[in-house]
PDB file of C-alpha atoms in Angstrom:
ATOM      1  CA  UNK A1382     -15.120  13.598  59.817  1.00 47.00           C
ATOM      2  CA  UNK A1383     -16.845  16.641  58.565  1.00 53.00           C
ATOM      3  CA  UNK A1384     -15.609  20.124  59.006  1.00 59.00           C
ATOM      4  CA  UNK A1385     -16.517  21.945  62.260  1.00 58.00           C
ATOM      5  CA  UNK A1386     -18.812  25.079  60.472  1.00 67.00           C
ATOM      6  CA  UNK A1387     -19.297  28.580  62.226  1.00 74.00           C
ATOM      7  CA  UNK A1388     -22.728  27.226  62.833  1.00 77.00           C
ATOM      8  CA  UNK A1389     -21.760  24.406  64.860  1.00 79.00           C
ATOM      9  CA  UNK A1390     -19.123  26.248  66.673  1.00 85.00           C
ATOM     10  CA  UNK A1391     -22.218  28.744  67.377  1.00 87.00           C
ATOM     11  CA  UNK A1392     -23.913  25.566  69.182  1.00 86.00           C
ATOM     12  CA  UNK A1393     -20.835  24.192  71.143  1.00 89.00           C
ATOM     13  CA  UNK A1394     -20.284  27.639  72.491  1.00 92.00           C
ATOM     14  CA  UNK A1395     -23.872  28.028  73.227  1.00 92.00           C
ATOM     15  CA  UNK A1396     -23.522  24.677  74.961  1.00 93.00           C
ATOM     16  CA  UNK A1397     -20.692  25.769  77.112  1.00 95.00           C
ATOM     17  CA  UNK A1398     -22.684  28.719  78.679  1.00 94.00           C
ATOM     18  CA  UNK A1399     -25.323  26.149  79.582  1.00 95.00           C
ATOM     19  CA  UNK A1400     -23.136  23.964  81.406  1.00 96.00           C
ATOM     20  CA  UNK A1401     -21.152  27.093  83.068  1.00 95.00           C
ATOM     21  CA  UNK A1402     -24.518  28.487  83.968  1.00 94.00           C
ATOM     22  CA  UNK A1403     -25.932  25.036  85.714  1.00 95.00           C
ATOM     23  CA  UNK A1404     -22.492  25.015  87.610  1.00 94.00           C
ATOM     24  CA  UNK A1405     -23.471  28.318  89.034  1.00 93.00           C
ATOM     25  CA  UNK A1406     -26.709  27.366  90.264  1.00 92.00           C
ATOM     26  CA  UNK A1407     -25.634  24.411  91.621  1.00 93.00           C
ATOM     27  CA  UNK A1408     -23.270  26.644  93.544  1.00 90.00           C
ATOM     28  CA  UNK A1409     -25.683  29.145  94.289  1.00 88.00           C
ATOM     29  CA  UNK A1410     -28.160  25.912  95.838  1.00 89.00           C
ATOM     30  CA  UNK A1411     -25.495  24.151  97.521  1.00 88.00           C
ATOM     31  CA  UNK A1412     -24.495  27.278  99.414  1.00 85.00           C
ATOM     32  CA  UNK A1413     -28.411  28.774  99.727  1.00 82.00           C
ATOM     33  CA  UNK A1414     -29.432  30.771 102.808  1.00 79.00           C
ATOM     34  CA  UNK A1415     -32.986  30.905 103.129  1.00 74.00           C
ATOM     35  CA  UNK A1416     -32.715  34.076 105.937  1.00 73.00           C
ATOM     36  CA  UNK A1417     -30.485  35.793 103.577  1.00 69.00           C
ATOM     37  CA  UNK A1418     -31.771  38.601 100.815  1.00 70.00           C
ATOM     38  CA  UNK A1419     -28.590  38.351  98.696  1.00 79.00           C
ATOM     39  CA  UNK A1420     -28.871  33.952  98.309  1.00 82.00           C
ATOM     40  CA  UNK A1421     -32.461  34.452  96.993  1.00 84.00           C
ATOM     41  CA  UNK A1422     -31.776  36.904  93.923  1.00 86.00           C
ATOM     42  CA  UNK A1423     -28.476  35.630  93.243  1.00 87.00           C
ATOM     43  CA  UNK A1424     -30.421  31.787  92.828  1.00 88.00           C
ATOM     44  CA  UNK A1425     -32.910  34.134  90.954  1.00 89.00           C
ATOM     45  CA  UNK A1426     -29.902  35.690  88.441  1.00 92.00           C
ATOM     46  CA  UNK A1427     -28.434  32.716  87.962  1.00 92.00           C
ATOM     47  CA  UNK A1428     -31.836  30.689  87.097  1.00 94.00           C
ATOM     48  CA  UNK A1429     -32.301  33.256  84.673  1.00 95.00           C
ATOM     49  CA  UNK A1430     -29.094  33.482  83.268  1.00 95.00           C
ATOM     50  CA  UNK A1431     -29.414  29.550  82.797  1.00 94.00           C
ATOM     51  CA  UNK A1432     -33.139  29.787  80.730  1.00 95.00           C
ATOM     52  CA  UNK A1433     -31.080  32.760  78.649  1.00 95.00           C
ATOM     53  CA  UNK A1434     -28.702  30.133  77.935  1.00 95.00           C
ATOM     54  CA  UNK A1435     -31.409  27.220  76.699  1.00 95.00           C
ATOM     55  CA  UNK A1436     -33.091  29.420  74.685  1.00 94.00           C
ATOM     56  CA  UNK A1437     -29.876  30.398  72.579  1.00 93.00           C
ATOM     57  CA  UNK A1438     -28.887  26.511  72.438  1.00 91.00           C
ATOM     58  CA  UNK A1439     -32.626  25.863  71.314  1.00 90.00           C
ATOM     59  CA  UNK A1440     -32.288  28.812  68.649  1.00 89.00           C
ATOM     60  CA  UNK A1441     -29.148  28.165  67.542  1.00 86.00           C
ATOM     61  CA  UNK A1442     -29.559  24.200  67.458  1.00 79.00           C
ATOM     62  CA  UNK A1443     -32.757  25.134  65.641  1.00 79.00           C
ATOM     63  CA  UNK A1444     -31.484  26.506  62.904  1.00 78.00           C
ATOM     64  CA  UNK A1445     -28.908  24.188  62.635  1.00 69.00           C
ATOM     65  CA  UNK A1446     -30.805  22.017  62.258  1.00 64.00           C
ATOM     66  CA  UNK A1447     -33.422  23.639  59.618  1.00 61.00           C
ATOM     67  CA  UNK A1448     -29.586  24.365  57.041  1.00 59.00           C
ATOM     68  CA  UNK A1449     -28.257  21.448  57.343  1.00 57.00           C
ATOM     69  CA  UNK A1450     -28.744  18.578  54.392  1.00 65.00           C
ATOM     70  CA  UNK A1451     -30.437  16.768  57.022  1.00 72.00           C
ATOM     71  CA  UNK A1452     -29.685  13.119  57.776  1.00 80.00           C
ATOM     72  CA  UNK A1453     -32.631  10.753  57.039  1.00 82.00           C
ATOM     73  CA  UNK A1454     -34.865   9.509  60.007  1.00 83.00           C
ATOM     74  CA  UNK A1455     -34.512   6.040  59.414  1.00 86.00           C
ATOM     75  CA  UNK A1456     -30.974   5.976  59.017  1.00 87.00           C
ATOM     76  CA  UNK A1457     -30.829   7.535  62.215  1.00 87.00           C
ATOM     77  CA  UNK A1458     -32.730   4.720  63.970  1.00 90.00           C
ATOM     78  CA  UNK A1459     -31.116   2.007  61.510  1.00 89.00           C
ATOM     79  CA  UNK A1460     -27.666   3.744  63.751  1.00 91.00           C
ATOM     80  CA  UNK A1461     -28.954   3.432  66.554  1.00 92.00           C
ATOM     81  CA  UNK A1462     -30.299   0.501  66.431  1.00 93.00           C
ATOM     82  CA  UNK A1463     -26.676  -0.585  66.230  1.00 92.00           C
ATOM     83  CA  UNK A1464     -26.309  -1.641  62.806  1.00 92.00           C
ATOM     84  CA  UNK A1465     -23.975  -0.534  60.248  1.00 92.00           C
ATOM     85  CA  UNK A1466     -24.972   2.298  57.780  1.00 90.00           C
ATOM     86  CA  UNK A1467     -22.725   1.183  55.149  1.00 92.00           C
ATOM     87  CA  UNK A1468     -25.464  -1.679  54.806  1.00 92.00           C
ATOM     88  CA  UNK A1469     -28.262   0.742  54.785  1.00 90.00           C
ATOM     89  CA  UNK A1470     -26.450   2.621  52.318  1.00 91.00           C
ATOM     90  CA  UNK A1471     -26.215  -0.608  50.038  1.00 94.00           C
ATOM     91  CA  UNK A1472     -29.920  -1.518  50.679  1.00 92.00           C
ATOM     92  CA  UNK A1473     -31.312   2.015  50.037  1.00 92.00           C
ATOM     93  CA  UNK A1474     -28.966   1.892  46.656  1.00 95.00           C
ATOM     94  CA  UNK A1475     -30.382  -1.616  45.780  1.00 97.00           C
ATOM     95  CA  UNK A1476     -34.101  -0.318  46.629  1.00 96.00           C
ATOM     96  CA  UNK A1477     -33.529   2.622  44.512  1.00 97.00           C
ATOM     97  CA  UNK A1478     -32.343   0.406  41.555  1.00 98.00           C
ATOM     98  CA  UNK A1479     -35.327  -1.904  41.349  1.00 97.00           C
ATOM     99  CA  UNK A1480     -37.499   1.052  41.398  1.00 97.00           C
ATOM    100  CA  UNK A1481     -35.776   2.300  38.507  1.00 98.00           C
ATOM    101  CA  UNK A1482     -35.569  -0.847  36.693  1.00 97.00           C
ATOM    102  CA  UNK A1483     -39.325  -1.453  37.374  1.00 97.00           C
ATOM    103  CA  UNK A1484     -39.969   2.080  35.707  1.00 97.00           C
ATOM    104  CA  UNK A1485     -38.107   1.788  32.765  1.00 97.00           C
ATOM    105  CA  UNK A1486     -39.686  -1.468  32.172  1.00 97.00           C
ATOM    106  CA  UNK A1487     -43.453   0.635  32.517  1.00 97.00           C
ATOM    107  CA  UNK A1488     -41.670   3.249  30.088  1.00 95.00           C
ATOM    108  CA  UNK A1489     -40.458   0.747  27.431  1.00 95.00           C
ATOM    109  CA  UNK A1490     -43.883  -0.929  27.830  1.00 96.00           C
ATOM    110  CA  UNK A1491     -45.956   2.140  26.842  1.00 95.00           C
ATOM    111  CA  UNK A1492     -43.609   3.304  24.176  1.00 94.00           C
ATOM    112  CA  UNK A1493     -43.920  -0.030  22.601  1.00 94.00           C
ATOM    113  CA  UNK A1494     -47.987   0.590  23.067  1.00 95.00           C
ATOM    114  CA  UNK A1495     -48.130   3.768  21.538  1.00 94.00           C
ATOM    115  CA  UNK A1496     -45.930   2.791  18.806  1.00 93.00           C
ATOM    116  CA  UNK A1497     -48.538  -0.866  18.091  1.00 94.00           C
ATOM    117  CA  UNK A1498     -51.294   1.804  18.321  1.00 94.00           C
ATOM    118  CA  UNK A1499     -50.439   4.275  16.344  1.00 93.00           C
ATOM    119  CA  UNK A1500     -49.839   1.371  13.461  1.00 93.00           C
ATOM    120  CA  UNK A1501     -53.240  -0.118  13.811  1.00 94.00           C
ATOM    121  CA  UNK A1502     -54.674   3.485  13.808  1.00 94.00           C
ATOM    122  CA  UNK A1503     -52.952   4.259  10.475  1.00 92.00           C
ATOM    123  CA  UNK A1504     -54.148   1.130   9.224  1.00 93.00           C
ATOM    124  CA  UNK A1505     -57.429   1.198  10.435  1.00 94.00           C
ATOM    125  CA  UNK A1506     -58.328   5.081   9.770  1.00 93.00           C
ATOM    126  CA  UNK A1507     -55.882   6.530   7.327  1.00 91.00           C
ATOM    127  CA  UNK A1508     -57.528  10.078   7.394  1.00 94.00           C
ATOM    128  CA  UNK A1509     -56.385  10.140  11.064  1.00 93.00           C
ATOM    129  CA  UNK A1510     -52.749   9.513   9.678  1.00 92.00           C
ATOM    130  CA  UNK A1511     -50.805  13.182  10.048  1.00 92.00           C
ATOM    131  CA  UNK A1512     -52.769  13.460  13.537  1.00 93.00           C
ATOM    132  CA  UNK A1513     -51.702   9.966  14.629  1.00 92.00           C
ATOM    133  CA  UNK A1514     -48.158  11.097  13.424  1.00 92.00           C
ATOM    134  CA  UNK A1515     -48.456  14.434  15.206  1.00 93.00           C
ATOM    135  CA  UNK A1516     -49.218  12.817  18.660  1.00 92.00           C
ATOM    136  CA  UNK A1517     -46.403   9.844  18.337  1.00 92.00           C
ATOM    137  CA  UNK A1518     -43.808  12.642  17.682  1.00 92.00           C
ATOM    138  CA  UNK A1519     -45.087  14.746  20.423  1.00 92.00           C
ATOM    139  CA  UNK A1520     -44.987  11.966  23.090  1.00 90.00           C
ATOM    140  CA  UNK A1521     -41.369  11.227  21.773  1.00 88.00           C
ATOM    141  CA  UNK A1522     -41.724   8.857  19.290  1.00 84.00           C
ATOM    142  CA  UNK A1523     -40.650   8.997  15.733  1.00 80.00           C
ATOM    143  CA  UNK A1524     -43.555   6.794  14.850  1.00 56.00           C
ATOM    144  CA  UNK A1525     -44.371   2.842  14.888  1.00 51.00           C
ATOM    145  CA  UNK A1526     -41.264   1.053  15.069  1.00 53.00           C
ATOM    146  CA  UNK A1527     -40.296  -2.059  12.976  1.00 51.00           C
ATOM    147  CA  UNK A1528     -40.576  -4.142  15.707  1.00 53.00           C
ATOM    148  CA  UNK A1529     -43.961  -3.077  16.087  1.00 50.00           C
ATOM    149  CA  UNK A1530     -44.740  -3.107  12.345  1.00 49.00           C
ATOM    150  CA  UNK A1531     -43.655  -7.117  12.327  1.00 52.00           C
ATOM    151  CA  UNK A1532     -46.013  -7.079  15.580  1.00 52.00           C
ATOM    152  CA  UNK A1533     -49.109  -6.243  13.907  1.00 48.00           C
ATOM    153  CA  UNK A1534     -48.334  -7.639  10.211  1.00 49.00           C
ATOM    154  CA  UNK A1535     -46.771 -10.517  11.170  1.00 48.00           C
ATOM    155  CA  UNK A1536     -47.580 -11.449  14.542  1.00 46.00           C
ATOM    156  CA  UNK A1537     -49.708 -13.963  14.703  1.00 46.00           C
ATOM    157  CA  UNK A1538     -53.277 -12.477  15.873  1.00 50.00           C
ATOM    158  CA  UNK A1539     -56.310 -14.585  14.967  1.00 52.00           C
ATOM    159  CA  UNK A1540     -57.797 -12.540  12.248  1.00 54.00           C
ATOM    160  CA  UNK A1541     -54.282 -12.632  10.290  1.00 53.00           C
ATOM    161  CA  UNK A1542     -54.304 -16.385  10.900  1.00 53.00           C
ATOM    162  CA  UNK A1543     -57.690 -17.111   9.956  1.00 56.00           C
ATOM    163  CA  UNK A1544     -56.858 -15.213   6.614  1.00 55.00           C
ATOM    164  CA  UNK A1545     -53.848 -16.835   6.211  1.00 54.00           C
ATOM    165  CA  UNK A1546     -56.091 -20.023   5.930  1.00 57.00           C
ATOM    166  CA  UNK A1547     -58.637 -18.870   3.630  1.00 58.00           C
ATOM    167  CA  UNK A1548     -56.073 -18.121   1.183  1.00 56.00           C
ATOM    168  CA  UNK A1549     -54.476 -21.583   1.823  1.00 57.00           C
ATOM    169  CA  UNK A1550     -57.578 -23.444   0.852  1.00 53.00           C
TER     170      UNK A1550
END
C-alpha cells in the first residue's frame, strides 16, 4: 500500500468535518422548531458550516487530484469492471511491445532505403557524390551499406539481368 502523504491526510481530515457537520444538521432537523428563532439560525449555521466543509473537500480533493501521477482512465474502469489489473498491466506491456517492434521494423526499413538510394545516386550522378554523402551522414548513416551495395550490384533487377545476357551470347 502506498504511503499516506500530508496531502491525503489534508483530504481525510477534510472528510471528517463533512461527516461531523451532516451529523449536526441532522441533529439540528431532527430536533427543529418551526415557532422557535434560535432552531432556524442554528439549521442556518450549521447548513453553512456543512457547504464550508464541501468546498474544502472539493479544493483539497482537487488538487489532489491535479499532483498526483494520476492513474489511467481505463485502468480504472478495467478495475471496476472487476477484472484484474495485473492482466491489464501485461496487455498494455504486450501492446506497447508490438508498437515498438512495428517501429523499428519502419526504422530499419528506411535506413536500408536511404542507404539503396544513396548507392544508385552515386552511381547514377557522381557530381552529386559529397552531397549524397553529406545527407546519409546527417540522417545517421555512414553511407550505403554492403548489404545494400550487393543489393544494387548484385541483386538481380532486370536491367542487370538483361546485361548479364548480352554478354553471355
Amino acid at each position: 500500500m502506498a504511503p499516506v502523504t500530508s496531502d491525503h491526510q489534508e483530504v481525510q481530515e477534510n472528510v471528517k468535518n463533512v461527516i461531523h457537520d451532516l451529523f449536526q444538521v441532522m441533529a439540528q432537523v431532527s430536533n427543529y422548531d418551526s415557532a422557535g428563532r434560535s432552531s432556524r439560525e442554528a439549521l442556518a449555521n450549521d447548513l453553512q458550516t456543512l457547504d464550508a466543509s464541501l468546498a474544502a473537500v472539493y479544493r483539497s480533493a482537487t488538487s489532489l487530484y491535479d499532483s498526483g501521477p494520476g492513474i489511467p482512465e481505463p485502468l480504472i474502469q478495467y478495475v471496476e469492471n472487476g477484472r484484474n489489473p495485473d492482466i491489464y498491466t501485461r496487455e498494455f506491456v504486450e501492446l506497447v511491445r508490438r508498437l515498438n517492434q512495428l517501429a523499428r521494423g519502419k526504422m530499419h526499413a528506411f535506413r536500408s532505403f536511404r542507404d539503396v538510394l544513396a548507392h544508385e545516386m552515386d552511381a547514377a550522378l557522381p557530381e552529386l557524390r559529397d552531397d549524397v554523402r553529406r545527407v546519409v551522414e546527417s540522417t545517421g548513416g555512414p553511407g550505403p551499406t554492403p548489404q545494400a551495395l550487393l543489393m544494387t550490384e548484385g541483386g538481380g533487377g532486370q536491367e542487370q539481368q538483361q546485361q548479364q545476357q548480352q554478354q553471355q551470347r
